[in-house]
Coordinates of C-alpha atoms in Angstrom, one line a residue:
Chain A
X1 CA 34.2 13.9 22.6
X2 CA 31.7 14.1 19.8
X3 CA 30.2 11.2 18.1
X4 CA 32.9 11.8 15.1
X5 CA 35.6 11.7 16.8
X6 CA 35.3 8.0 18.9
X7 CA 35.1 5.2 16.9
X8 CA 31.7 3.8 16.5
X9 CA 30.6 0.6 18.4
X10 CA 27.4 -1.5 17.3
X11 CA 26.0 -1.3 20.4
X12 CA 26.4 2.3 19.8
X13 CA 24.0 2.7 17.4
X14 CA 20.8 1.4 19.6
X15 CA 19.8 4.7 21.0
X16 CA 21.2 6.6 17.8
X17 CA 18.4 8.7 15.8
X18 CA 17.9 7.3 12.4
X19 CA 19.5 10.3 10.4
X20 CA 22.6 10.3 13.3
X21 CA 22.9 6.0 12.0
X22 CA 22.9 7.3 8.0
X23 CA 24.9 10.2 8.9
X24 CA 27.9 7.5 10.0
X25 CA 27.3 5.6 6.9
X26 CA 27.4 8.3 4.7
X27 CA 30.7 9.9 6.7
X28 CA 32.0 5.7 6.1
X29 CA 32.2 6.0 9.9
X30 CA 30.0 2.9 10.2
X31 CA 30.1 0.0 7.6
X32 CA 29.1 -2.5 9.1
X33 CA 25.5 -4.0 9.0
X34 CA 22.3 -2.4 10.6
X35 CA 21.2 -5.2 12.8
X36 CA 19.9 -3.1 15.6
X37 CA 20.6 0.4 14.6
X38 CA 18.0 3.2 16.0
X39 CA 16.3 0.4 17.8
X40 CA 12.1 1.1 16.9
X41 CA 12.9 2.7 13.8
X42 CA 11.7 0.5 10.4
X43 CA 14.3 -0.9 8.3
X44 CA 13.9 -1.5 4.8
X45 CA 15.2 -3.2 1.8
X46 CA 16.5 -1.5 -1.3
X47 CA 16.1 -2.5 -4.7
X48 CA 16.8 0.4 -7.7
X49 CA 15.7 -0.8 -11.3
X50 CA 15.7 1.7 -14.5
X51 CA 12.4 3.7 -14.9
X52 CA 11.0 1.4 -18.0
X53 CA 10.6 -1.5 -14.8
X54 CA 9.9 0.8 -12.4
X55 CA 5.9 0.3 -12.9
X56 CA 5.9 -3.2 -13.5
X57 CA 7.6 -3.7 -10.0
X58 CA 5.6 -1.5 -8.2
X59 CA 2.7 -3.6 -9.4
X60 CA 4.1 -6.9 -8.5
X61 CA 5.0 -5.9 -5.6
X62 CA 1.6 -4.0 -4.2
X63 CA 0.2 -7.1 -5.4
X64 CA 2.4 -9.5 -2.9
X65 CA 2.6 -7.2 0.1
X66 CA 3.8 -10.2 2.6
X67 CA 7.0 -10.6 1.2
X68 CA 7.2 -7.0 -0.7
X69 CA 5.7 -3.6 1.6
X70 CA 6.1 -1.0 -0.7
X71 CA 7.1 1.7 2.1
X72 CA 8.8 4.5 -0.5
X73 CA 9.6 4.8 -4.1
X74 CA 11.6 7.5 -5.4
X75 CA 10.7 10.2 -8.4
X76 CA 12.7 8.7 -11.2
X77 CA 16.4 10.2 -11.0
X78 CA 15.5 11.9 -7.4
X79 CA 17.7 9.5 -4.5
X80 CA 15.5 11.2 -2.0
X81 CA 13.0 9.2 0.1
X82 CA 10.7 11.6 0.9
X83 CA 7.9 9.9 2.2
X84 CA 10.7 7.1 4.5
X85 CA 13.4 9.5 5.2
X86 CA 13.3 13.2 4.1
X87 CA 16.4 14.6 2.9
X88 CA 18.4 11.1 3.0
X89 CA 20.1 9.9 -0.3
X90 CA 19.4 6.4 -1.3
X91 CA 22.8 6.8 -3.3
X92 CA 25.2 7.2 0.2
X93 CA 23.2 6.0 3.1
X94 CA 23.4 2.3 3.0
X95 CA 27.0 1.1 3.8
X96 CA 27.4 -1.5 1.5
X97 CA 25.5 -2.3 -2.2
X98 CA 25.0 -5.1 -4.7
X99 CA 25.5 -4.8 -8.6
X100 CA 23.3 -7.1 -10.6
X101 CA 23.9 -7.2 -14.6
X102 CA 20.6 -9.0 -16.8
X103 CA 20.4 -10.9 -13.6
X104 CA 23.9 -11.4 -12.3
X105 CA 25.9 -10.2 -9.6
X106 CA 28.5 -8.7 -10.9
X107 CA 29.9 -6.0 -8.3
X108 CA 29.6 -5.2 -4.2
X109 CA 29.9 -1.2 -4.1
X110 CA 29.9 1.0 -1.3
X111 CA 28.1 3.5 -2.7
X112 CA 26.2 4.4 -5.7
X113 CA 27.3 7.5 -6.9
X114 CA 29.0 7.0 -10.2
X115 CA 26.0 4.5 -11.0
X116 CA 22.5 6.6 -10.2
X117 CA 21.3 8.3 -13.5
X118 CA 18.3 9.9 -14.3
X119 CA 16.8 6.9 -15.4
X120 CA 16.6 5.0 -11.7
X121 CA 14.0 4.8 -9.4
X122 CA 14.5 3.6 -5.9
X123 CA 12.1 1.3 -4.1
X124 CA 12.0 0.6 -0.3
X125 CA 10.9 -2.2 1.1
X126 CA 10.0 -3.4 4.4
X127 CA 12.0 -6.1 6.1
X128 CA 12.2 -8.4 9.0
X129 CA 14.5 -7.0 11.4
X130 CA 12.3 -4.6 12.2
X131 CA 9.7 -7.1 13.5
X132 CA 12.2 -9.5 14.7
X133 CA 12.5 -6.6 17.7
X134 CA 8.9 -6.5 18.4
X135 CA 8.8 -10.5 18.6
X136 CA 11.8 -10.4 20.6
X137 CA 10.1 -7.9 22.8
X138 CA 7.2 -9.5 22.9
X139 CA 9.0 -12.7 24.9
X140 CA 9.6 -14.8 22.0
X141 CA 13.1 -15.3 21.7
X142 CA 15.0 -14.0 18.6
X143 CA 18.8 -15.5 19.0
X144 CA 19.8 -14.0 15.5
X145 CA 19.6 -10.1 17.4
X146 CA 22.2 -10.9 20.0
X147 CA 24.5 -13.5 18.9
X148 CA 26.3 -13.6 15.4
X149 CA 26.5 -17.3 14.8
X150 CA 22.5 -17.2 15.3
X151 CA 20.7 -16.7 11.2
X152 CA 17.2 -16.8 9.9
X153 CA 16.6 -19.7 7.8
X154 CA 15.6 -18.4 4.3
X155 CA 14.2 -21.1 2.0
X156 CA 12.4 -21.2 -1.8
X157 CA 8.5 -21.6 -0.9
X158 CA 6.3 -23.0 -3.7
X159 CA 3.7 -20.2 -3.0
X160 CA 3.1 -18.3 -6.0
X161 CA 3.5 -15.0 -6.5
X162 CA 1.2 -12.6 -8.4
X163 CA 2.6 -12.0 -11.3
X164 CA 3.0 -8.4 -12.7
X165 CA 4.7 -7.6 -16.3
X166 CA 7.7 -10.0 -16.5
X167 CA 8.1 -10.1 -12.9
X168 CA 7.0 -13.7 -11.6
X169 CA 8.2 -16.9 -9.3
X170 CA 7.6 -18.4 -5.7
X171 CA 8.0 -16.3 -2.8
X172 CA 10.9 -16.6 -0.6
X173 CA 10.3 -17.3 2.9
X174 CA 11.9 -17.4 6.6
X175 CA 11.7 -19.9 8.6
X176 CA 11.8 -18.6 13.0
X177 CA 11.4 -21.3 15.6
X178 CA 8.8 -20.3 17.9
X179 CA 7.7 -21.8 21.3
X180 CA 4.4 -23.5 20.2
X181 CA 2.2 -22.2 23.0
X182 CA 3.8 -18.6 21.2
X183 CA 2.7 -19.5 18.1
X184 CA -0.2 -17.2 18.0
X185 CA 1.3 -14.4 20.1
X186 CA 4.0 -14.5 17.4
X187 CA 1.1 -13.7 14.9
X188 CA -0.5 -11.5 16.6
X189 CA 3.0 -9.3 17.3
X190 CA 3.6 -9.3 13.8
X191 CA 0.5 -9.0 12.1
X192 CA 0.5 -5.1 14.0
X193 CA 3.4 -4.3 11.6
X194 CA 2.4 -5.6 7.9
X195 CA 5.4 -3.4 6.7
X196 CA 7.7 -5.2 8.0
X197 CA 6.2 -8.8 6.3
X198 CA 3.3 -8.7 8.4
X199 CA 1.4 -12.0 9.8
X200 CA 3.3 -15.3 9.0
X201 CA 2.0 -16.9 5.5
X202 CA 2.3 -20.8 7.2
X203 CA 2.8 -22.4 10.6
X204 CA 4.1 -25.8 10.5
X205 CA 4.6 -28.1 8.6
X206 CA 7.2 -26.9 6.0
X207 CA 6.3 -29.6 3.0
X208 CA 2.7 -27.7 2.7
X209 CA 4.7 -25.1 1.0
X210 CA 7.0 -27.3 -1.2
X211 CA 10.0 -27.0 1.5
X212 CA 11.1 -30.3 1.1
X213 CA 14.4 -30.1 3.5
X214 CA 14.4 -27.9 6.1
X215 CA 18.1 -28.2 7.6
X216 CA 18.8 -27.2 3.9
X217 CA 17.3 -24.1 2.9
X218 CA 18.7 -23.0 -0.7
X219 CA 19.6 -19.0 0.6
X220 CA 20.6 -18.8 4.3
X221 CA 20.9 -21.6 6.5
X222 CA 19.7 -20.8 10.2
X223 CA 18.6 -21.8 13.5
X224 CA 16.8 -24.9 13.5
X225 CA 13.6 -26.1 15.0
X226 CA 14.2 -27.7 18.4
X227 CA 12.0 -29.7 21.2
X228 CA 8.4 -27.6 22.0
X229 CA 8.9 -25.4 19.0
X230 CA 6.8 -25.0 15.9
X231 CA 8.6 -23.4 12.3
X232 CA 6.5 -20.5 11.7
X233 CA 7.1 -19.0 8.0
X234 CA 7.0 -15.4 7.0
X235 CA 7.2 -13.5 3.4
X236 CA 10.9 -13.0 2.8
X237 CA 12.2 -9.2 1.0
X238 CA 14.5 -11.8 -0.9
X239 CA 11.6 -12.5 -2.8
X240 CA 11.5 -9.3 -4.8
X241 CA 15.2 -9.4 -5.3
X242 CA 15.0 -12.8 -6.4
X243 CA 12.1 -12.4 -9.0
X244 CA 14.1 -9.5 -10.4
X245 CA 17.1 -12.0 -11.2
X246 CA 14.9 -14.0 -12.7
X247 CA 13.5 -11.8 -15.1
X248 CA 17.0 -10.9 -16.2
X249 CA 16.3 -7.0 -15.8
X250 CA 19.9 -5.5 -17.4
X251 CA 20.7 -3.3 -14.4
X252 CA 19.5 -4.0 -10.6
X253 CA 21.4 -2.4 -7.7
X254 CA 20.2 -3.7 -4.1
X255 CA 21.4 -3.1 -0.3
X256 CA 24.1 -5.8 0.4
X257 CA 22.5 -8.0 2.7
X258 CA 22.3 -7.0 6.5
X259 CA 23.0 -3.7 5.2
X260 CA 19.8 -1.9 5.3
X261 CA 18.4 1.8 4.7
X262 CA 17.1 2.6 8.3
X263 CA 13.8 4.6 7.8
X264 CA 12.9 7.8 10.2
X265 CA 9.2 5.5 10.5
X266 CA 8.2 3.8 13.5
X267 CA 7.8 0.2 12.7
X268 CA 4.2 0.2 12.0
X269 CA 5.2 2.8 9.2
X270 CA 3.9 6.4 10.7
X271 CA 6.0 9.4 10.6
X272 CA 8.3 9.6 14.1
X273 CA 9.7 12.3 15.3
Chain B
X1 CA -38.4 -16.8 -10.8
X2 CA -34.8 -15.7 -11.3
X3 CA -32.9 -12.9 -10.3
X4 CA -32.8 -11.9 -14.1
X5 CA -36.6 -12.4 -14.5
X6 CA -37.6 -9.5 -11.7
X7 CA -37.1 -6.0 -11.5
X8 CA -34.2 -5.2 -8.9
X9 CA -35.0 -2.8 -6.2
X10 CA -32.0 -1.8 -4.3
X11 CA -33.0 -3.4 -1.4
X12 CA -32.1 -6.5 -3.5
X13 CA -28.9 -5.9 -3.9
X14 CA -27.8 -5.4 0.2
X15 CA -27.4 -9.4 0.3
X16 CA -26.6 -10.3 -3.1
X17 CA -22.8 -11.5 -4.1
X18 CA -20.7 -8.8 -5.4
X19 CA -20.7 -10.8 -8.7
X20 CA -24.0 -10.9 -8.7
X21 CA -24.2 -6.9 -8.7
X22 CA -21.4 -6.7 -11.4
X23 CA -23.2 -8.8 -14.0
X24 CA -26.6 -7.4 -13.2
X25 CA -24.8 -3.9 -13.8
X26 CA -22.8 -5.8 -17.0
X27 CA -26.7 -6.8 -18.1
X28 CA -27.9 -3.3 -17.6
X29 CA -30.3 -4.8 -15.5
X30 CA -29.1 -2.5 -12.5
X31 CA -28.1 1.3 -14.0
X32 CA -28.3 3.1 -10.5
X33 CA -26.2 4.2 -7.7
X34 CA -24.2 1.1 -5.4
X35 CA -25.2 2.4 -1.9
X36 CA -25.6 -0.4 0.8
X37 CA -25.4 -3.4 -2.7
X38 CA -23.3 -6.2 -1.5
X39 CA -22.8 -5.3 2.2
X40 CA -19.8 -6.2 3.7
X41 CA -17.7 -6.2 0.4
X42 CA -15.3 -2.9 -0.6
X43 CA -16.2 -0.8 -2.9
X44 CA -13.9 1.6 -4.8
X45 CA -13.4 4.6 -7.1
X46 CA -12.2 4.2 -10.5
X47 CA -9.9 6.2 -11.9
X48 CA -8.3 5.0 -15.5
X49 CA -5.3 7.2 -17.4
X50 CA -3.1 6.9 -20.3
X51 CA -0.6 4.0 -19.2
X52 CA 2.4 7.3 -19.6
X53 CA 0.6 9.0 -16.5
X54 CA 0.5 5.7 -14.2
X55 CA 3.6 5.3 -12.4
X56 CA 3.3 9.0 -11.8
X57 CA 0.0 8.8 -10.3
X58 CA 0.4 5.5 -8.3
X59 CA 3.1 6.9 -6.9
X60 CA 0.3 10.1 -5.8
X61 CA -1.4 7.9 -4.2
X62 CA 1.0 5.4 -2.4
X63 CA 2.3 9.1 -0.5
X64 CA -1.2 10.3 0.2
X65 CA -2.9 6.7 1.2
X66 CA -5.4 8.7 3.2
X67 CA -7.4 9.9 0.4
X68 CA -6.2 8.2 -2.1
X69 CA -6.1 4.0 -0.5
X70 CA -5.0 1.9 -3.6
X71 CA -6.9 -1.4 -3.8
X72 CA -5.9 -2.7 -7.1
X73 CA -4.2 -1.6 -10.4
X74 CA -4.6 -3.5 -13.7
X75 CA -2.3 -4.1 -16.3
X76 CA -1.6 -1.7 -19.0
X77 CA -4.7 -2.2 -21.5
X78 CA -6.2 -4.6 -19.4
X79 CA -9.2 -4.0 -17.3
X80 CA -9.4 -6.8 -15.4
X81 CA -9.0 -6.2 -11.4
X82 CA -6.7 -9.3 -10.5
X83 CA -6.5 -8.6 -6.9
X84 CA -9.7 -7.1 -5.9
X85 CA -12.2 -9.2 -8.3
X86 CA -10.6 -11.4 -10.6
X87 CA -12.6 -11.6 -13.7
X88 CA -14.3 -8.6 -13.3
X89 CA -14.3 -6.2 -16.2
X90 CA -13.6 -2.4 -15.2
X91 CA -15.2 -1.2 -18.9
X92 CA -18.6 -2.8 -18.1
X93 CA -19.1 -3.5 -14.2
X94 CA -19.5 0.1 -13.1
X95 CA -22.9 1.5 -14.3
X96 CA -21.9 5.0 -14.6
X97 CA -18.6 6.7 -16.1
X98 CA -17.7 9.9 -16.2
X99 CA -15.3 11.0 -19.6
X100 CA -12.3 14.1 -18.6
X101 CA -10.2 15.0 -21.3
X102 CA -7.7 18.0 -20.8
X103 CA -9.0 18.4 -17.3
X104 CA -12.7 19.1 -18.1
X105 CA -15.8 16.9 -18.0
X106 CA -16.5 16.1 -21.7
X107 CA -19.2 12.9 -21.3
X108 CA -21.2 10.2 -19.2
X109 CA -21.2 7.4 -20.5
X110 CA -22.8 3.8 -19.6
X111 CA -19.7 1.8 -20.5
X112 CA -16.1 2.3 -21.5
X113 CA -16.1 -0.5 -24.4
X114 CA -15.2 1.7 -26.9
X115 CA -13.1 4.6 -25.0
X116 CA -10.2 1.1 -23.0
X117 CA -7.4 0.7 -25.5
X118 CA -4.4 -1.2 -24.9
X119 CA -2.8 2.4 -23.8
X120 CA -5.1 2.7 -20.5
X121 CA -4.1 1.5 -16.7
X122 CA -7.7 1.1 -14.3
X123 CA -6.9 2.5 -10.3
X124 CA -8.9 0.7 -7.9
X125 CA -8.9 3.7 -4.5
X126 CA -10.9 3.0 -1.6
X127 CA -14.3 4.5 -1.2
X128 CA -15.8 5.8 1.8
X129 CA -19.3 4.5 1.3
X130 CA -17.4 1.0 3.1
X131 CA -16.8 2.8 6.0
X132 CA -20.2 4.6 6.8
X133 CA -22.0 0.9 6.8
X134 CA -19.1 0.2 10.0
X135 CA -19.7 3.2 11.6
X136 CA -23.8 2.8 11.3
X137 CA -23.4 -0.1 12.8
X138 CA -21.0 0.9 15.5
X139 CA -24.1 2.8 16.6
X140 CA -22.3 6.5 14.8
X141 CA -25.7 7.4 12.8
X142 CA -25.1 7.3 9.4
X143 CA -28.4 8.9 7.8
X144 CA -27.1 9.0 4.3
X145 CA -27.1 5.1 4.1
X146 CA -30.9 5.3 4.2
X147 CA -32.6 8.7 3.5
X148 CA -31.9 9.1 -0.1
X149 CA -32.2 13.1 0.9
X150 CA -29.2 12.9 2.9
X151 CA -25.6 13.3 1.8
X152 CA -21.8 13.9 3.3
X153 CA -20.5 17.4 2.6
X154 CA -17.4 17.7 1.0
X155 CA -14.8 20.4 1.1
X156 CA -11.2 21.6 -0.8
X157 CA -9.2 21.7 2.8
X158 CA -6.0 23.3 2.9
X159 CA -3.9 20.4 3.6
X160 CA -1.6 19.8 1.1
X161 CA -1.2 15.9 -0.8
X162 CA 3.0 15.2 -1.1
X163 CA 3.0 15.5 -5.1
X164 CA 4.4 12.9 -7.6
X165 CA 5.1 14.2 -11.3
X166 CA 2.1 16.6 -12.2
X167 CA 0.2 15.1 -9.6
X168 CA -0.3 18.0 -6.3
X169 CA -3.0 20.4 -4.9
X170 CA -4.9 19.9 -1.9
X171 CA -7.0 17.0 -0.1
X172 CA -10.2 16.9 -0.8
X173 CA -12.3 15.8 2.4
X174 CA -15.8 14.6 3.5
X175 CA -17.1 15.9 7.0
X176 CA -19.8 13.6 9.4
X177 CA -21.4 15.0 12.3
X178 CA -20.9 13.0 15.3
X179 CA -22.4 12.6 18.2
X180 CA -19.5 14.2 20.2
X181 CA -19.2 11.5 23.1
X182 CA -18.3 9.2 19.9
X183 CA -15.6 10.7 18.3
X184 CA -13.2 8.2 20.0
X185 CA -15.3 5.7 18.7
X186 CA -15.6 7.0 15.0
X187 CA -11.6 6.9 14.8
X188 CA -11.4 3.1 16.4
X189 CA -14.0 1.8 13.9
X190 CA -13.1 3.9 10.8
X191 CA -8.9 3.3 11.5
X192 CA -9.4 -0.3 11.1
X193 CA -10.6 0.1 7.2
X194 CA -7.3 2.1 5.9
X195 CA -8.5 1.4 2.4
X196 CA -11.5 3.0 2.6
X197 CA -9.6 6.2 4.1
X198 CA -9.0 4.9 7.9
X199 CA -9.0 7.4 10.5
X200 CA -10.1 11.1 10.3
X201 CA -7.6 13.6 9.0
X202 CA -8.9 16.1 11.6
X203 CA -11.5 16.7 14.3
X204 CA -13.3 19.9 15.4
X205 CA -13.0 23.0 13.9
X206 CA -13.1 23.4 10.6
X207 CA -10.6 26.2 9.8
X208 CA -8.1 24.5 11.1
X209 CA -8.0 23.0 7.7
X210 CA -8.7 25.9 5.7
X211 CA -12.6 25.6 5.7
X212 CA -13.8 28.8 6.2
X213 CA -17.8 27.9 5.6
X214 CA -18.9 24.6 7.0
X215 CA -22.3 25.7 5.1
X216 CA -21.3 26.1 1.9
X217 CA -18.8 23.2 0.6
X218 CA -16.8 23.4 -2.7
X219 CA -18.1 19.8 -4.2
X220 CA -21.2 18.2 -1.9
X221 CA -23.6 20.0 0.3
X222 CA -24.7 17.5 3.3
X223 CA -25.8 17.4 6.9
X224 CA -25.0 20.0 8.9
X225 CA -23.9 19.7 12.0
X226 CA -26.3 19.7 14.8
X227 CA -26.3 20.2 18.6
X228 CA -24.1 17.7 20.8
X229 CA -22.4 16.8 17.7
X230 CA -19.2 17.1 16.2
X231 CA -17.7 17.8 13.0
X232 CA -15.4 14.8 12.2
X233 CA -13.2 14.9 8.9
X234 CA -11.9 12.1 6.6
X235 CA -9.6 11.9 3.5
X236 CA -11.6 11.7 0.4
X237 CA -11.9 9.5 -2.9
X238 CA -12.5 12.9 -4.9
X239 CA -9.0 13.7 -4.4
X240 CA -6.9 11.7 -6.8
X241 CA -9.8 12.8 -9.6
X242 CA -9.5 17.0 -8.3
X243 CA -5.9 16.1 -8.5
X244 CA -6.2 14.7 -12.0
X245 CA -8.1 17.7 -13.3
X246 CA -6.1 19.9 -12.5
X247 CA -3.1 18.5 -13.9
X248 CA -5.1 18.3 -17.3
X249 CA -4.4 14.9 -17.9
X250 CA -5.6 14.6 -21.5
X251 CA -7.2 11.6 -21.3
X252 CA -9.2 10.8 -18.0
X253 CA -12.3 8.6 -17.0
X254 CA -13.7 7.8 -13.8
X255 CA -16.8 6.4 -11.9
X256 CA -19.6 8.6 -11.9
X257 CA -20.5 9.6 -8.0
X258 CA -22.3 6.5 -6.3
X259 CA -21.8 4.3 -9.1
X260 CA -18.9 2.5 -7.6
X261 CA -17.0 -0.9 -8.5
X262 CA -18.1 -3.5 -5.8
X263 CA -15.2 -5.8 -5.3
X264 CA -14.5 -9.0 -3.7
X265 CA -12.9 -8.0 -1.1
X266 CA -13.9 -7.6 2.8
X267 CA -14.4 -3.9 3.9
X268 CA -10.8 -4.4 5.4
X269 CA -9.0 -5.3 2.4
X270 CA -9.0 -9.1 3.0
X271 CA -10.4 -11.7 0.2
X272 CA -13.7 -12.8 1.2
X273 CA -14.9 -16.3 -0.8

């Protein structure tokens, strides 16, 4: 029986090779979210603006890197990440995308065909998941990577952002639990893989960063901090989504959420093969 | 007596504040080379092109971060460095420019005041000159740093840069002899500083990479390589500008060789009060 002909199971898709994962997606064999697809492999967040923002957003971004790691952009009009994922197509290999009109969402597509002109340029981004493994691996518990009730809180910081052409505003952060006497093992883990966020950007105490509730985070509400654990917060790939709203940008298209591009990198961002 | 009373001799400038160098270069008071000024700080190649070029060329050097590490971009038409020395002024802080139009050397000039318009985009790409002061003091003899007769050669290899828009050709690298029972060494120290080119690109011999005379190089002619050594290559900074050239760019200007932009920065990227 061939891997076409059995239908797909996420547990599945561990040991799958990246291109076999975006294969399924592309075939709409697997439509479901990434959460530990071709398990090592760097995940990344999409976000495709017209060419006239395209370097605007590049600078904002290269200019945050904790919550935006530029991993690939696209030639404008080319779909092809040919740095993250030779001969991939940003267009078909994410199973589930976001529409967003002068800073609305105004669609959830499943893939971008009719909508990718000549004028787009893709941009991928690092995100969590990919270190959420390595902590995980490291011996600091990540609930959200084996049971589906378990989220990452995701709040509004009041860290700024550096600004770049219109795009501007506070950088979205998560929020992890962590073991206090992990604390700095969780930094160290991460810090190895600043594509994927990096080292956190605060430990502790969550009003330092203008989070004034923390059971009531204003994007995803999560696990919350128990007995013997410190919040540790880390740049969020909302952030560049988010900033992109804000500036009203006519036409945005995204990876739904969950439902990331996975990369052929390793998750410190060199070439595997 | 103050530091604007005296005549600087480079020695001077080893310990003085990378501000400190930039206005005494601003003043005119300092119009040679930045080898071992501000020790411990970055220092960077300048590369400034018609703002219709940019995204193109950032985009060159985000795929090709070896020789081409990107430390900061400005603004269109400004020339401030935000990121890697806020306040700084990229028309007047280096002390040397060199003026490319249509792909050929048309001037050197002392200042760009009157060549920035509103049209131009300044490149901040890491240098190697940050890297040699590590390795000398990782105990990897750097003799260039203090005999002003020696210098790192520097080749056309045959490895080939990932192109973006007119922006290809091949990478452009320097080569030091090492002793050869610290090669491993050289690539520990020098892959901690990815943005002044990180690890070697290669090791050993040199037509491996298309170098058919290790005596005779294309741009530089340096120390050879002596007995119980070994030839060590790294990305190089003259890269992005052979690339530039020979996409005749119409409009180009750059430092001119060892007249570099000291930054704020810490030699690995991080801001340093």
């Amino acid at each position: 029986m061939t891997v076409q002909e059995k239908t797909i199971q996420r547990t599945d898709l561990a040991t799958w090779a990246p291109h076999e994962v975006r294969q399924a997606i592309r075939d709409r064999r697997w439509t479901g979210t990434t959460h530990g697809a071709a398990r090592g492999r760097l995940q990344a967040n999409l976000v495709v603006l017209p060419q006239k923002y395209a370097f605007d957003f590049l600078r904002f971004c290269l200019r945050n890197p904790r919550p935006c790691p530029v991993i690939d952009v696209t030639d404008p009009g080319s779909a092809e990440p040919t740095v993250a994922a030779p001969g991939a197509d940003l267009r078909t290999d994410l199973s589930s995308y976001r529409v967003y009109r002068n800073g609305e969402l105004t669609d959830t597509v499943p893939d971008l065909l009719d909508l990718w002109t000549e004028d787009h340029v893709g941009f991928l981004l690092g995100c969590s998941l990919s270190f959420d493994e390595a902590l995980d691996s490291a011996g600091i518990p990540m609930p959200h990577l084996r049971d589906t009730t378990s989220r990452v809180s995701t709040f509004r910081s009041n860290i700024p952002c550096v600004p770049a052409g219109p795009f501007s505003g506070p950088m979205v952060v998560t929020m992890r639990p962590v073991p206090t006497n992990m604390v700095v093992r969780a930094v160290e883990v991460t810090g190895r893989y600043p594509l994927a966020h990096g080292a956190p950007v605060h430990i502790g105490d969550a009003a330092d960063i203008g989070i004034t509730d923390l059971e009531n985070p204003e994007f995803v509400t999560g696990d919350r901090l128990g007995e013997g654990q410190t919040s540790v917060f880390w740049g969020c790939g909302v952030t560049p989504q988010a900033v992109a709203m804000a500036a009203r940008i006519p036409e945005m298209f995204t990876h739904h959420a969950g439902h990331m591009f996975v990369t052929d990198l390793a998750l410190d961002g060199t070439p595997k093969p």
